[in-house]
Amino acid sequence: MYSKVYVEITNICNKSCSFCHGHSRAPRQMSIEEFELILDKLKNRTKYIYYHLMGEPLTHPQLCEFIKMAGKKGYKSVITTNGTLLPSRSGELIDAGLHKVNISLHSFESGSDSDYAKYLEGLADFAIQAASIGVIVVFRFWNNGFDNGKNEFALNFLRSKISGEWVDNSRGLRIREKIFVEFDDRFEWPDSNEHIKGNKFYCYGLKSHFGILADGTVVPCCLDSEGVISLGNIFRDDIDAVLRLKRATDMVDGFNKGKASEELCKRCGYSQRFVR
């Protein structure tokens, strides 16, 4: 049983953030039929569906239908979003049965303070409404060392809008029940053109999770934005057979020994966080 599976329902995004690696794949959105097939093939393999690898899930017009479908089949839905479209879709999203929403506040890198305040106000309203019915909301600042001055502004603004304890926890702050702030470092995406990042490697890809790109390509983790490590295609292949491929088992065995069997993994800065 995997703790989560990343399903890229769309590889299309409405922003172009400096920290994001991006991709060169053709724009694509999953259909209802494709998503349902994935849910059926993932039965008994995970309880949590994360709706991204690349792309902004809220750009998909059928997102709420996907969430409802997943819920009926026993899955919990988790969305990571830049938040720009949340105010316009908040009601339907909450009604769809979300489990959790991660909002990447570090994606708002330009614009005036007034624009930023308007953006934050919509997110605060969403968080209060969503949390009131049990949806977990996390405001993410994954930009340690790259803060352009907006973090303090955002935190002060959110404090003025969302009442709560605002106490420290292991990842950042607990604002109140179901609403949190999370801090983390800005990470380096794996890139085949980058230099090798270290002498030892470790990753939870294919252990706790794997990913499915918008065209059905199965990849070992949520950072393989180009599908370089293609293990098969869930639309046509048996998922158990895909996950038992020698290429997949070599990756897991290698990480258990502090080694990387794939060239892309050797060039992943994020994997260095887990080196023992």
Coordinates of C-alpha atoms in Angstrom, one line a residue:
M1 CA 0.0 0.0 0.0
Y2 CA 1.4 3.4 -1.0
S3 CA 0.8 6.4 1.2
K4 CA -0.1 8.4 -1.9
V5 CA -0.2 8.4 -5.7
Y6 CA 0.3 11.6 -7.7
V7 CA -2.1 11.8 -10.6
E8 CA -1.4 14.7 -13.0
I9 CA -4.9 15.4 -14.2
T10 CA -3.5 18.3 -16.3
N11 CA 0.0 19.4 -17.2
I12 CA -1.3 22.9 -17.9
C13 CA -0.7 25.8 -15.5
N14 CA -1.9 29.4 -15.4
K15 CA 1.4 30.7 -14.0
S16 CA 5.1 30.5 -14.8
C17 CA 6.9 30.6 -11.5
S18 CA 10.7 30.9 -11.2
F19 CA 11.1 28.0 -8.9
C20 CA 9.2 25.6 -11.1
H21 CA 11.1 23.4 -13.5
G22 CA 8.3 23.3 -16.1
H23 CA 8.1 20.7 -18.9
S24 CA 8.3 20.4 -22.6
R25 CA 5.4 17.8 -23.0
A26 CA 2.4 18.6 -25.2
P27 CA -0.4 20.2 -23.2
R28 CA -2.9 17.6 -22.0
Q29 CA -5.9 17.1 -19.7
M30 CA -7.2 13.7 -18.5
S31 CA -10.7 12.7 -19.4
I32 CA -13.3 11.4 -17.0
E33 CA -12.9 7.9 -18.5
E34 CA -9.1 8.0 -18.1
F35 CA -9.3 9.1 -14.5
E36 CA -11.9 6.5 -13.7
L37 CA -9.7 3.8 -15.2
I38 CA -6.8 5.0 -13.0
L39 CA -8.9 4.9 -9.9
D40 CA -10.0 1.4 -10.7
K41 CA -6.4 0.3 -11.3
L42 CA -5.2 1.9 -8.0
K43 CA -7.7 0.0 -5.9
N44 CA -6.1 -1.3 -2.7
R45 CA -2.8 0.4 -3.6
T46 CA -3.4 3.7 -1.9
K47 CA -6.1 5.8 -0.1
Y48 CA -4.8 9.2 -1.1
I49 CA -4.8 10.8 -4.6
Y50 CA -2.7 13.9 -5.1
Y51 CA -3.9 15.8 -8.1
H52 CA -0.6 17.1 -9.6
L53 CA 2.9 16.5 -10.7
M54 CA 3.1 19.5 -13.1
G55 CA 0.2 21.7 -13.9
E56 CA -2.4 23.6 -11.9
P57 CA -5.2 21.2 -11.0
L58 CA -7.8 24.0 -10.7
T59 CA -7.4 24.7 -14.4
H60 CA -9.1 21.4 -15.1
P61 CA -12.9 22.0 -15.7
Q62 CA -13.8 18.5 -14.4
L63 CA -11.7 18.6 -11.2
C64 CA -14.7 18.5 -8.9
E65 CA -16.2 15.6 -10.8
F66 CA -12.9 13.8 -10.3
I67 CA -12.9 14.5 -6.6
K68 CA -16.5 13.2 -6.2
M69 CA -15.7 10.1 -8.2
A70 CA -12.6 9.4 -6.1
G71 CA -14.6 9.8 -2.9
K72 CA -17.2 7.3 -4.1
K73 CA -14.5 4.8 -4.7
G74 CA -13.0 5.3 -1.2
Y75 CA -10.1 7.7 -1.9
K76 CA -9.2 10.9 -0.2
S77 CA -8.3 13.8 -2.5
V78 CA -5.5 16.2 -1.8
I79 CA -4.8 19.3 -4.0
T80 CA -1.7 21.4 -4.3
T81 CA -2.4 24.7 -5.9
N82 CA -1.0 28.2 -6.5
G83 CA -4.4 29.4 -5.1
T84 CA -5.1 32.0 -7.8
L85 CA -8.3 30.2 -8.9
L86 CA -9.5 29.1 -5.5
P87 CA -11.9 32.0 -4.8
S88 CA -13.7 31.4 -8.1
R89 CA -14.1 27.6 -7.4
S90 CA -14.2 27.5 -3.6
G91 CA -17.9 26.5 -3.2
E92 CA -17.9 23.7 -5.7
L93 CA -14.5 22.4 -4.4
I94 CA -15.7 22.3 -0.8
D95 CA -18.9 20.6 -1.8
A96 CA -17.0 18.0 -3.9
G97 CA -15.5 16.4 -0.7
L98 CA -11.9 17.5 -0.5
H99 CA -9.6 16.1 2.2
K100 CA -6.8 18.6 2.1
V101 CA -5.6 21.6 0.1
N102 CA -1.9 22.8 0.0
I103 CA -1.7 26.4 -1.1
S104 CA 1.8 27.4 -2.4
L105 CA 2.0 31.1 -1.4
H106 CA 5.5 31.2 -2.6
S107 CA 4.1 31.1 -6.2
F108 CA 3.0 34.7 -5.9
E109 CA 6.3 36.4 -6.8
S110 CA 5.3 39.6 -8.5
G111 CA 2.7 42.3 -8.3
S112 CA 1.8 45.0 -5.9
D113 CA 1.0 44.6 -2.2
S114 CA -2.6 45.5 -3.0
D115 CA -2.8 42.6 -5.5
Y116 CA -1.2 40.3 -3.0
A117 CA -3.6 41.3 -0.3
K118 CA -6.5 40.7 -2.6
Y119 CA -5.1 37.2 -3.4
L120 CA -4.6 36.5 0.3
E121 CA -8.0 37.6 1.3
G122 CA -9.6 35.2 -1.1
L123 CA -7.4 32.4 0.3
A124 CA -8.2 33.3 3.9
D125 CA -11.9 33.2 3.2
F126 CA -11.6 29.8 1.5
A127 CA -9.5 28.4 4.4
I128 CA -12.1 29.5 7.0
Q129 CA -15.0 28.0 5.0
A130 CA -13.2 24.8 4.2
A131 CA -11.9 24.2 7.7
S132 CA -15.4 24.7 9.1
I133 CA -16.5 21.4 7.4
G134 CA -13.3 19.5 8.1
V135 CA -11.0 20.2 5.1
I136 CA -7.4 20.6 6.0
V137 CA -5.8 23.8 4.6
V138 CA -2.0 24.3 4.6
F139 CA -0.4 27.7 3.6
R140 CA 3.0 26.8 2.2
F141 CA 6.1 28.9 2.2
W142 CA 8.6 26.6 0.5
N143 CA 11.1 29.4 -0.1
N144 CA 13.6 29.5 2.7
G145 CA 16.5 31.6 1.5
F146 CA 14.5 33.0 -1.4
D147 CA 12.0 35.1 0.4
N148 CA 11.4 38.3 -1.6
G149 CA 9.9 40.1 1.4
K150 CA 6.4 38.8 0.9
N151 CA 6.4 36.1 3.6
E152 CA 6.1 38.6 6.5
F153 CA 3.5 40.6 4.7
A154 CA 1.5 37.4 4.0
L155 CA 1.7 36.1 7.6
N156 CA 0.7 39.5 9.1
F157 CA -2.2 39.7 6.7
L158 CA -3.4 36.1 7.4
R159 CA -3.1 36.8 11.2
S160 CA -5.5 39.8 10.7
K161 CA -8.0 37.6 8.8
I162 CA -7.9 34.2 10.5
S163 CA -8.2 34.1 14.3
G164 CA -6.6 31.2 16.1
E165 CA -3.8 30.1 18.4
W166 CA -1.0 30.7 15.9
V167 CA 1.4 28.3 17.7
D168 CA 4.6 26.6 16.5
N169 CA 4.5 23.0 15.4
S170 CA 7.0 20.6 13.7
R171 CA 6.4 22.0 10.2
G172 CA 5.6 25.6 10.9
L173 CA 2.5 27.0 12.6
R174 CA -0.9 25.7 13.7
I175 CA -3.3 28.6 13.2
R176 CA -6.3 26.7 14.5
E177 CA -8.0 23.4 13.9
K178 CA -7.5 22.3 10.3
I179 CA -5.5 25.4 9.2
F180 CA -1.7 25.4 9.2
V181 CA 1.3 27.3 7.9
E182 CA 4.3 25.2 6.6
F183 CA 7.8 26.4 6.0
D184 CA 10.5 24.6 4.0
D185 CA 13.5 25.1 1.7
R186 CA 13.2 25.8 -1.9
F187 CA 14.4 22.6 -3.6
E188 CA 16.2 21.8 -6.8
W189 CA 14.3 19.8 -9.5
P190 CA 16.1 16.9 -11.1
D191 CA 17.4 17.8 -14.5
S192 CA 19.3 15.6 -16.9
N193 CA 21.6 18.5 -17.8
E194 CA 22.6 19.2 -14.2
H195 CA 25.7 18.0 -12.4
I196 CA 25.6 15.0 -10.0
K197 CA 24.5 16.2 -6.6
G198 CA 26.4 13.9 -4.2
N199 CA 27.9 10.6 -3.4
K200 CA 25.0 9.0 -1.6
F201 CA 21.3 9.1 -2.6
Y202 CA 18.0 8.2 -1.0
C203 CA 14.4 8.7 -2.1
Y204 CA 10.9 7.5 -1.2
G205 CA 9.9 7.2 -4.8
L206 CA 8.3 3.8 -5.5
K207 CA 8.4 3.2 -1.7
S208 CA 5.8 5.6 -0.4
H209 CA 4.5 6.9 -3.7
F210 CA 4.7 7.1 -7.5
G211 CA 3.3 9.3 -10.1
I212 CA 1.1 9.2 -13.2
L213 CA 1.5 11.8 -15.9
A214 CA -1.4 13.3 -17.9
D215 CA -0.8 10.9 -20.8
G216 CA -0.8 7.9 -18.4
T217 CA 3.0 7.5 -18.1
V218 CA 4.0 5.9 -14.8
V219 CA 7.0 7.6 -13.2
P220 CA 8.7 6.8 -9.9
C221 CA 8.2 10.2 -8.1
C222 CA 6.4 13.5 -8.3
L223 CA 9.5 15.4 -9.6
D224 CA 10.0 13.6 -12.9
S225 CA 8.4 16.4 -14.8
E226 CA 9.4 15.1 -18.3
G227 CA 8.7 11.5 -17.8
V228 CA 12.4 10.6 -18.2
I229 CA 12.0 7.4 -16.1
S230 CA 9.0 5.9 -17.8
L231 CA 8.0 2.6 -16.3
G232 CA 5.0 2.0 -18.5
N233 CA 1.6 3.4 -19.1
I234 CA -1.4 2.9 -16.8
F235 CA -3.9 3.2 -19.6
R236 CA -2.6 0.1 -21.3
D237 CA -0.4 -1.8 -18.8
D238 CA -1.0 -3.8 -15.7
I239 CA 0.1 -1.6 -12.8
D240 CA 1.4 -4.4 -10.7
A241 CA 3.6 -5.6 -13.6
V242 CA 4.8 -2.0 -14.1
L243 CA 5.8 -1.6 -10.5
R244 CA 7.6 -5.0 -10.5
L245 CA 9.8 -4.1 -13.5
K246 CA 13.5 -4.6 -13.0
R247 CA 14.0 -0.9 -13.6
A248 CA 11.7 -0.1 -10.7
T249 CA 13.1 -2.7 -8.3
D250 CA 16.6 -1.6 -9.2
M251 CA 15.7 1.9 -8.1
V252 CA 14.4 0.8 -4.7
D253 CA 17.3 -1.6 -4.1
G254 CA 19.8 1.1 -5.0
F255 CA 18.3 3.7 -2.7
N256 CA 18.4 1.1 0.2
K257 CA 22.1 1.0 -0.4
G258 CA 22.5 4.7 -0.8
K259 CA 22.9 4.5 -4.5
A260 CA 21.0 5.8 -7.5
S261 CA 20.4 3.4 -10.5
E262 CA 19.0 6.2 -12.7
E263 CA 21.1 9.1 -14.0
L264 CA 18.2 11.6 -13.4
C265 CA 18.1 10.6 -9.7
K266 CA 21.8 11.4 -9.4
R267 CA 21.0 14.9 -10.5
C268 CA 18.1 15.5 -8.0
G269 CA 18.8 18.0 -5.3
Y270 CA 15.7 17.0 -3.4
S271 CA 16.9 13.4 -2.9
Q272 CA 19.8 14.8 -0.8
R273 CA 17.4 15.7 2.0
F274 CA 16.9 12.0 2.8
V275 CA 20.5 10.8 2.7
R276 CA 21.2 9.0 5.9

